[in-house]
mmCIF file of C-alpha atoms in Angstrom:
data_model
loop_
_atom_site.group_PDB
_atom_site.id
_atom_site.type_symbol
_atom_site.label_atom_id
_atom_site.label_comp_id
_atom_site.label_asym_id
_atom_site.label_seq_id
_atom_site.Cartn_x
_atom_site.Cartn_y
_atom_site.Cartn_z
ATOM 1 C CA MET A 153 148.324 42.343 -11.523
ATOM 2 C CA SER A 154 148.899 45.146 -8.859
ATOM 3 C CA ALA A 155 151.173 44.382 -5.837
ATOM 4 C CA GLY A 156 148.185 44.971 -3.482
ATOM 5 C CA ALA A 157 145.816 42.412 -5.649
ATOM 6 C CA SER A 158 148.502 39.932 -5.379
ATOM 7 C CA ARG A 159 148.193 39.497 -1.585
ATOM 8 C CA GLY A 160 144.704 38.141 -1.972
ATOM 9 C CA PRO A 161 141.855 38.870 0.607
ATOM 10 C CA ALA A 162 142.804 40.133 4.120
ATOM 11 C CA ARG A 163 142.579 37.435 6.818
ATOM 12 C CA THR A 164 139.609 37.549 8.968
ATOM 13 C CA SER A 165 139.837 36.701 12.745
ATOM 14 C CA LEU A 166 138.590 33.191 11.934
ATOM 15 C CA ASP A 167 141.231 32.831 9.367
ATOM 16 C CA MET A 168 144.071 33.634 11.905
ATOM 17 C CA LEU A 169 142.592 31.348 14.513
ATOM 18 C CA ARG A 170 142.761 28.651 11.892
ATOM 19 C CA ALA A 171 146.312 29.745 10.996
ATOM 20 C CA ILE A 172 147.490 29.691 14.582
ATOM 21 C CA ALA A 173 145.783 26.122 15.036
ATOM 22 C CA ASP A 174 147.768 24.652 12.185
ATOM 23 C CA GLY A 175 150.978 26.179 13.022
ATOM 24 C CA SER A 176 151.227 28.572 10.128
ATOM 25 C CA ALA A 177 150.929 31.528 12.282
ATOM 26 C CA ARG A 178 152.622 32.299 15.724
ATOM 27 C CA THR A 179 150.732 31.863 18.839
ATOM 28 C CA SER A 180 150.913 33.884 21.879
ATOM 29 C CA PRO A 181 153.830 33.357 24.552
ATOM 30 C CA VAL A 182 151.381 32.248 27.269
ATOM 31 C CA ALA A 183 149.891 29.738 24.926
ATOM 32 C CA THR A 184 153.572 28.223 24.240
ATOM 33 C CA THR A 185 154.247 28.453 28.038
ATOM 34 C CA PHE A 186 151.221 26.094 28.778
ATOM 35 C CA GLY A 187 151.217 23.910 25.577
ATOM 36 C CA GLN A 188 147.819 25.282 24.521
ATOM 37 C CA GLN A 189 146.397 24.117 21.188
ATOM 38 C CA LEU A 190 143.292 25.244 19.416
ATOM 39 C CA ASP A 191 141.050 22.794 17.724
ATOM 40 C CA GLY A 192 137.623 22.390 16.151
ATOM 41 C CA ILE A 193 137.423 25.942 15.125
ATOM 42 C CA ALA A 194 134.253 27.406 13.751
ATOM 43 C CA ALA A 195 132.532 30.752 13.277
ATOM 44 C CA GLY A 196 131.163 31.290 16.996
ATOM 45 C CA ARG A 197 132.571 28.158 18.452
ATOM 46 C CA VAL A 198 136.079 27.021 19.287
ATOM 47 C CA GLY A 199 137.720 24.151 21.082
ATOM 48 C CA ALA A 200 141.148 24.052 23.031
ATOM 49 C CA HIS A 201 143.283 21.933 24.956
ATOM 50 C CA MET A 202 146.437 21.687 27.204
ATOM 51 C CA PRO A 203 147.909 19.740 29.804
ATOM 52 C CA PRO A 204 147.408 20.749 33.343
ATOM 53 C CA HIS A 205 150.363 22.630 34.456
ATOM 54 C CA PRO A 206 152.133 21.857 37.796
ATOM 55 C CA THR A 207 152.598 25.734 38.660
ATOM 56 C CA CYS A 208 149.119 26.567 38.297
ATOM 57 C CA GLY A 209 148.069 24.863 41.643
ATOM 58 C CA SER A 210 144.819 23.317 41.720
ATOM 59 C CA GLY A 211 143.049 22.133 38.554
ATOM 60 C CA LEU A 212 140.950 25.237 38.518
ATOM 61 C CA GLY A 213 144.112 27.441 37.892
ATOM 62 C CA SER A 214 144.894 25.469 34.458
ATOM 63 C CA ALA A 215 141.241 25.650 33.638
ATOM 64 C CA LEU A 216 141.255 29.254 33.893
ATOM 65 C CA VAL A 217 144.262 29.637 31.817
ATOM 66 C CA LEU A 218 142.449 27.393 28.977
ATOM 67 C CA ALA A 219 139.104 29.011 29.467
ATOM 68 C CA ASP A 220 140.422 32.402 28.837
ATOM 69 C CA VAL A 221 141.618 31.569 25.462
ATOM 70 C CA ALA A 222 138.802 29.400 24.213
ATOM 71 C CA LEU A 223 136.170 32.044 25.720
ATOM 72 C CA GLY A 224 137.737 35.008 23.686
ATOM 73 C CA ALA A 225 138.507 32.887 20.535
ATOM 74 C CA ALA A 226 134.978 31.885 20.501
ATOM 75 C CA ILE A 227 133.921 35.628 20.204
ATOM 76 C CA SER A 228 136.713 36.626 17.975
ATOM 77 C CA SER A 229 135.795 33.764 15.585
ATOM 78 C CA ALA A 230 132.362 35.271 15.037
ATOM 79 C CA SER A 231 133.636 38.738 14.498
ATOM 80 C CA PRO A 232 135.165 39.109 10.963
ATOM 81 C CA ASP A 233 137.782 41.993 11.425
ATOM 82 C CA SER A 234 137.389 42.670 15.075
ATOM 83 C CA GLY A 235 139.811 42.286 18.253
ATOM 84 C CA VAL A 236 138.332 41.168 21.679
ATOM 85 C CA GLN A 237 139.308 42.300 25.190
ATOM 86 C CA THR A 238 137.998 40.384 28.199
ATOM 87 C CA LEU A 239 136.086 42.641 30.503
ATOM 88 C CA ARG A 240 134.533 39.857 32.793
ATOM 89 C CA LEU A 241 135.323 36.047 33.443
ATOM 90 C CA GLN A 242 133.172 33.793 35.594
ATOM 91 C CA ALA A 243 133.964 30.061 36.655
ATOM 92 C CA SER A 244 132.454 27.647 38.822
ATOM 93 C CA THR A 245 134.101 24.432 39.590
ATOM 94 C CA ALA A 246 132.310 21.083 39.478
ATOM 95 C CA GLY A 247 133.657 18.134 41.636
ATOM 96 C CA PRO A 248 137.061 17.418 42.454
ATOM 97 C CA ARG A 249 139.598 19.839 40.942
ATOM 98 C CA SER A 250 142.403 17.587 40.956
ATOM 99 C CA VAL A 251 143.281 16.916 37.263
ATOM 100 C CA GLU A 252 146.852 15.288 37.757
ATOM 101 C CA GLY A 253 147.652 13.100 34.463
ATOM 102 C CA GLU A 254 144.691 14.161 32.594
ATOM 103 C CA MET A 255 144.618 16.553 29.387
ATOM 104 C CA LEU A 256 142.118 19.474 29.780
ATOM 105 C CA HIS A 257 139.695 20.273 27.046
ATOM 106 C CA GLY A 258 137.813 23.452 26.643
ATOM 107 C CA GLU A 259 134.669 23.827 24.346
ATOM 108 C CA CYS A 260 133.283 27.241 24.140
ATOM 109 C CA SER A 261 130.818 29.110 22.011
ATOM 110 C CA GLN A 262 129.384 32.532 21.534
ATOM 111 C CA ARG A 263 126.144 33.273 23.158
ATOM 112 C CA THR A 264 125.075 36.656 22.577
ATOM 113 C CA ALA A 265 126.298 39.734 20.307
ATOM 114 C CA ALA A 266 125.832 43.214 20.648
ATOM 115 C CA PRO A 267 127.490 46.089 18.191
ATOM 116 C CA ALA A 268 130.637 46.563 20.915
ATOM 117 C CA SER A 269 130.309 43.447 23.174
ATOM 118 C CA ALA A 270 129.597 39.704 23.071
ATOM 119 C CA THR A 271 129.391 36.845 25.544
ATOM 120 C CA SER A 272 130.619 33.290 25.273
ATOM 121 C CA ALA A 273 130.325 30.319 27.615
ATOM 122 C CA GLY A 274 131.524 26.644 27.844
ATOM 123 C CA GLU A 275 133.074 23.830 29.860
ATOM 124 C CA ILE A 276 136.426 22.686 30.772
ATOM 125 C CA ARG A 277 136.595 18.927 30.824
ATOM 126 C CA THR A 278 139.095 16.021 31.359
ATOM 127 C CA ASP A 279 140.234 13.365 28.967
ATOM 128 C CA ARG A 280 137.692 11.182 30.549
ATOM 129 C CA GLY A 281 134.692 13.805 30.076
ATOM 130 C CA ARG A 282 134.325 14.979 33.576
ATOM 131 C CA VAL A 283 133.569 18.460 33.826
ATOM 132 C CA VAL A 284 136.360 20.444 36.002
ATOM 133 C CA ALA A 285 134.577 23.992 35.629
ATOM 134 C CA THR A 286 131.769 25.785 33.698
ATOM 135 C CA VAL A 287 133.020 29.218 32.296
ATOM 136 C CA SER A 288 131.611 32.279 30.829
ATOM 137 C CA CYS A 289 132.944 35.722 29.800
ATOM 138 C CA ARG A 290 131.976 39.346 28.320
ATOM 139 C CA CYS A 291 134.439 40.848 25.811
ATOM 140 C CA ALA A 292 134.497 44.208 24.298
ATOM 141 C CA VAL A 293 134.498 43.770 20.539
ATOM 142 C CA ARG A 294 136.702 46.493 18.769
ATOM 143 C CA PRO A 295 138.153 46.804 15.183
ATOM 144 C CA ALA A 296 141.393 44.617 14.966
ATOM 145 C CA SER A 297 144.522 46.378 14.869
ATOM 146 C CA ARG A 298 146.697 45.444 12.016
ATOM 147 C CA GLY A 299 149.983 47.067 13.738
ATOM 148 C CA GLY A 300 150.520 43.827 15.558
ATOM 149 C CA GLY A 301 148.834 41.208 17.421
ATOM 150 C CA THR A 302 147.708 39.284 14.455
ATOM 151 C CA GLY A 303 150.182 36.276 15.268
ATOM 152 C CA GLU A 304 151.895 36.760 11.857
ATOM 153 C CA ASP A 305 154.039 39.818 12.921
ATOM 154 C CA ALA A 306 154.422 38.918 16.596
ATOM 155 C CA ALA A 307 157.919 38.441 17.981
ATOM 156 C CA PRO A 308 158.958 34.689 18.874
ATOM 157 C CA PRO A 309 157.510 33.726 22.417
ATOM 158 C CA PRO A 310 160.231 34.213 25.048
ATOM 159 C CA ALA A 311 161.589 31.039 26.758
ATOM 160 C CA ALA A 312 159.336 29.659 29.748
ATOM 161 C CA GLU A 313 162.273 28.665 32.014
ATOM 162 C CA PHE A 314 161.233 31.095 34.594
ATOM 163 C CA VAL A 315 157.513 30.317 34.714
ATOM 164 C CA GLU A 316 157.768 28.493 38.086
ATOM 165 C CA ASP A 317 158.423 31.782 39.466
ATOM 166 C CA ALA A 318 155.085 33.342 38.552
ATOM 167 C CA TRP A 319 153.358 30.819 41.214
ATOM 168 C CA SER A 320 156.084 30.078 43.596
ATOM 169 C CA GLY A 321 155.828 34.056 44.041
ATOM 170 C CA LEU A 322 152.226 33.560 45.582
ATOM 171 C CA GLY A 323 153.471 32.614 48.882
ATOM 172 C CA LEU A 324 152.111 34.569 51.979
ATOM 173 C CA CYS A 325 154.107 37.601 53.005
ATOM 174 C CA ALA A 326 154.023 39.426 56.199
ATOM 175 C CA ALA A 327 152.991 42.834 54.735
ATOM 176 C CA HIS A 328 149.470 43.934 54.094
ATOM 177 C CA VAL A 329 149.862 43.024 50.545
ATOM 178 C CA ASP A 330 149.696 39.124 51.008
ATOM 179 C CA HIS A 331 150.716 37.936 47.511
ATOM 180 C CA VAL A 332 152.473 38.846 44.426
ATOM 181 C CA LEU A 333 152.246 37.780 40.602
ATOM 182 C CA PRO A 334 155.364 38.249 38.593
ATOM 183 C CA ALA A 335 154.302 39.648 35.182
ATOM 184 C CA LEU A 336 156.697 37.496 33.286
ATOM 185 C CA PRO A 337 156.786 37.871 29.319
ATOM 186 C CA CYS A 338 156.242 34.168 28.963
ATOM 187 C CA LEU A 339 152.613 34.777 30.510
ATOM 188 C CA GLY A 340 151.752 37.518 28.163
ATOM 189 C CA ASN A 341 149.340 37.207 25.198
ATOM 190 C CA LEU A 342 149.826 38.603 21.625
ATOM 191 C CA SER A 343 149.083 42.421 23.067
ATOM 192 C CA GLY A 344 151.842 42.011 25.439
ATOM 193 C CA VAL A 345 149.876 42.045 28.859
ATOM 194 C CA VAL A 346 149.553 39.424 30.901
ATOM 195 C CA GLN A 347 146.883 36.750 29.847
ATOM 196 C CA GLY A 348 143.371 37.258 31.761
ATOM 197 C CA GLY A 349 143.183 33.705 32.673
ATOM 198 C CA VAL A 350 146.625 33.678 34.447
ATOM 199 C CA VAL A 351 145.378 36.941 36.410
ATOM 200 C CA ALA A 352 142.210 34.987 37.164
ATOM 201 C CA ALA A 353 144.252 31.952 38.373
ATOM 202 C CA ALA A 354 146.418 34.210 40.669
ATOM 203 C CA LEU A 355 143.496 35.883 42.171
ATOM 204 C CA ALA A 356 141.594 32.583 43.056
ATOM 205 C CA HIS A 357 144.811 30.881 44.569
ATOM 206 C CA ALA A 358 145.569 33.939 46.656
ATOM 207 C CA ALA A 359 141.845 34.082 47.901
ATOM 208 C CA GLU A 360 141.524 30.483 48.434
ATOM 209 C CA ALA A 361 144.746 30.309 50.438
ATOM 210 C CA GLU A 362 143.509 33.081 52.865
ATOM 211 C CA LEU A 363 140.182 31.507 53.128
ATOM 212 C CA GLY A 364 141.724 28.159 54.225
ATOM 213 C CA LEU A 365 139.280 25.926 52.601
ATOM 214 C CA ARG A 366 141.177 23.089 50.893
ATOM 215 C CA SER A 367 139.312 19.822 51.087
ATOM 216 C CA ALA A 368 139.039 17.814 47.761
ATOM 217 C CA SER A 369 135.184 18.333 47.764
ATOM 218 C CA ALA A 370 135.318 22.194 48.035
ATOM 219 C CA SER A 371 133.384 24.016 45.424
ATOM 220 C CA LEU A 372 134.614 27.506 44.292
ATOM 221 C CA ASP A 373 132.928 30.215 42.275
ATOM 222 C CA LEU A 374 134.970 33.127 40.864
ATOM 223 C CA ASP A 375 133.834 36.239 39.085
ATOM 224 C CA VAL A 376 136.604 38.551 37.912
ATOM 225 C CA SER A 377 136.309 42.185 36.335
ATOM 226 C CA TYR A 378 139.246 43.567 34.432
ATOM 227 C CA LEU A 379 139.769 47.153 34.621
ATOM 228 C CA ARG A 380 142.992 47.382 32.623
ATOM 229 C CA GLY A 381 145.650 45.086 31.197
ATOM 230 C CA VAL A 382 148.953 44.729 32.941
ATOM 231 C CA ALA A 383 152.203 44.761 30.841
ATOM 232 C CA ALA A 384 154.134 41.332 30.913
ATOM 233 C CA ASP A 385 157.367 43.036 31.615
ATOM 234 C CA GLY A 386 158.823 41.278 34.457
ATOM 235 C CA SER A 387 157.532 43.466 37.209
ATOM 236 C CA ARG A 388 155.985 41.999 40.565
ATOM 237 C CA LEU A 389 152.292 42.804 40.743
ATOM 238 C CA PRO A 390 150.756 43.043 44.201
ATOM 239 C CA LEU A 391 147.758 40.948 44.999
ATOM 240 C CA VAL A 392 145.545 42.110 48.105
ATOM 241 C CA VAL A 393 143.092 39.819 49.560
ATOM 242 C CA GLN A 394 140.152 40.971 51.911
ATOM 243 C CA ILE A 395 138.040 38.491 53.790
ATOM 244 C CA VAL A 396 134.478 39.259 53.503
ATOM 245 C CA HIS A 397 133.144 36.055 55.306
ATOM 246 C CA ARG A 398 134.782 33.292 56.823
ATOM 247 C CA GLY A 399 132.424 30.778 58.208
ATOM 248 C CA ARG A 400 132.927 27.038 58.967
ATOM 249 C CA ARG A 401 132.137 25.807 55.637
ATOM 250 C CA PHE A 402 131.596 29.005 53.562
ATOM 251 C CA GLY A 403 133.970 31.608 53.044
ATOM 252 C CA VAL A 404 133.957 34.664 50.523
ATOM 253 C CA ALA A 405 136.717 37.011 49.875
ATOM 254 C CA ARG A 406 137.446 40.044 47.638
ATOM 255 C CA ALA A 407 140.904 39.625 45.667
ATOM 256 C CA ASP A 408 142.622 42.626 43.863
ATOM 257 C CA VAL A 409 145.661 42.819 41.467
ATOM 258 C CA LEU A 410 147.415 46.014 41.101
ATOM 259 C CA ASP A 411 149.276 47.228 38.259
ATOM 260 C CA GLY A 412 152.942 48.742 38.438
ATOM 261 C CA GLY A 413 151.689 52.096 39.080
ATOM 262 C CA GLY A 414 149.574 50.897 42.029
ATOM 263 C CA ARG A 415 146.252 51.105 40.181
ATOM 264 C CA LEU A 416 143.671 48.644 40.497
ATOM 265 C CA ALA A 417 143.945 46.421 37.299
ATOM 266 C CA ALA A 418 141.384 43.529 38.133
ATOM 267 C CA THR A 419 139.097 42.445 40.960
ATOM 268 C CA ALA A 420 137.406 39.288 41.842
ATOM 269 C CA THR A 421 134.916 37.841 44.102
ATOM 270 C CA VAL A 422 135.737 34.207 45.457
ATOM 271 C CA SER A 423 133.307 32.155 47.279
ATOM 272 C CA VAL A 424 134.115 28.647 48.530
ATOM 273 C CA TRP A 425 131.772 25.957 49.834
ATOM 274 C CA ASP A 426 133.736 23.174 51.779
ATOM 275 C CA PRO A 427 131.193 20.882 53.224
ATOM 276 C CA ASP A 428 133.761 18.299 54.528
ATOM 277 C CA VAL A 429 135.463 20.505 57.265
#
């Protein structure tokens, strides 16, 4: 038997997801940081869970970090030998966003597929079954790279001891650039860029802070478009927020994140309805 034949068939994307779920393949640094676990994996459908992380602000922040992995994995699981890249992520909150003390569970499935892109959608729930957010995304689907990013050959995840900085750095500043997101290695995916859910959570946090609508019953809708990935290299990424409308109960803002070269990397529209003010 030849050396090539002894290796057996190449692993598909679905095989790799199952290997990550059972611990036989390395997961991403961001999954280690936030304690994400894949479960219930089937072709076109993926479950995932994680505890809410105190550094993510409201429950929506944790929900977005979890949604990004579940939405992308649902598409990847249905694509035998392909890699995915998130182009757009949408989320709408449902009810109170506080999830303190409850595990978050995401169930997402592929909804449509085209030769070069696919969509997925699902919900993020608490242990008690309460829906925290409905989520959806569109991903570009491309041939998988075998030079890295499979999980097997990835370097061990870096320590997450400085992850608090990623969110404490979102405080208001006096300059025109209102917020920053430190692009820490522990927030990266297997491709070495900051996870899209982390970017979405930072944009939502910054926009919500600027709008100043914070009651427990406030509802938030988020629509993020990703123009380019940003390296998880420890640099500080500027977040710029522009208020589009600020009414007594309803507010709309645009939030952008710039990469290390000052180029637009992602842009979001955030709307908040706050009936109790």
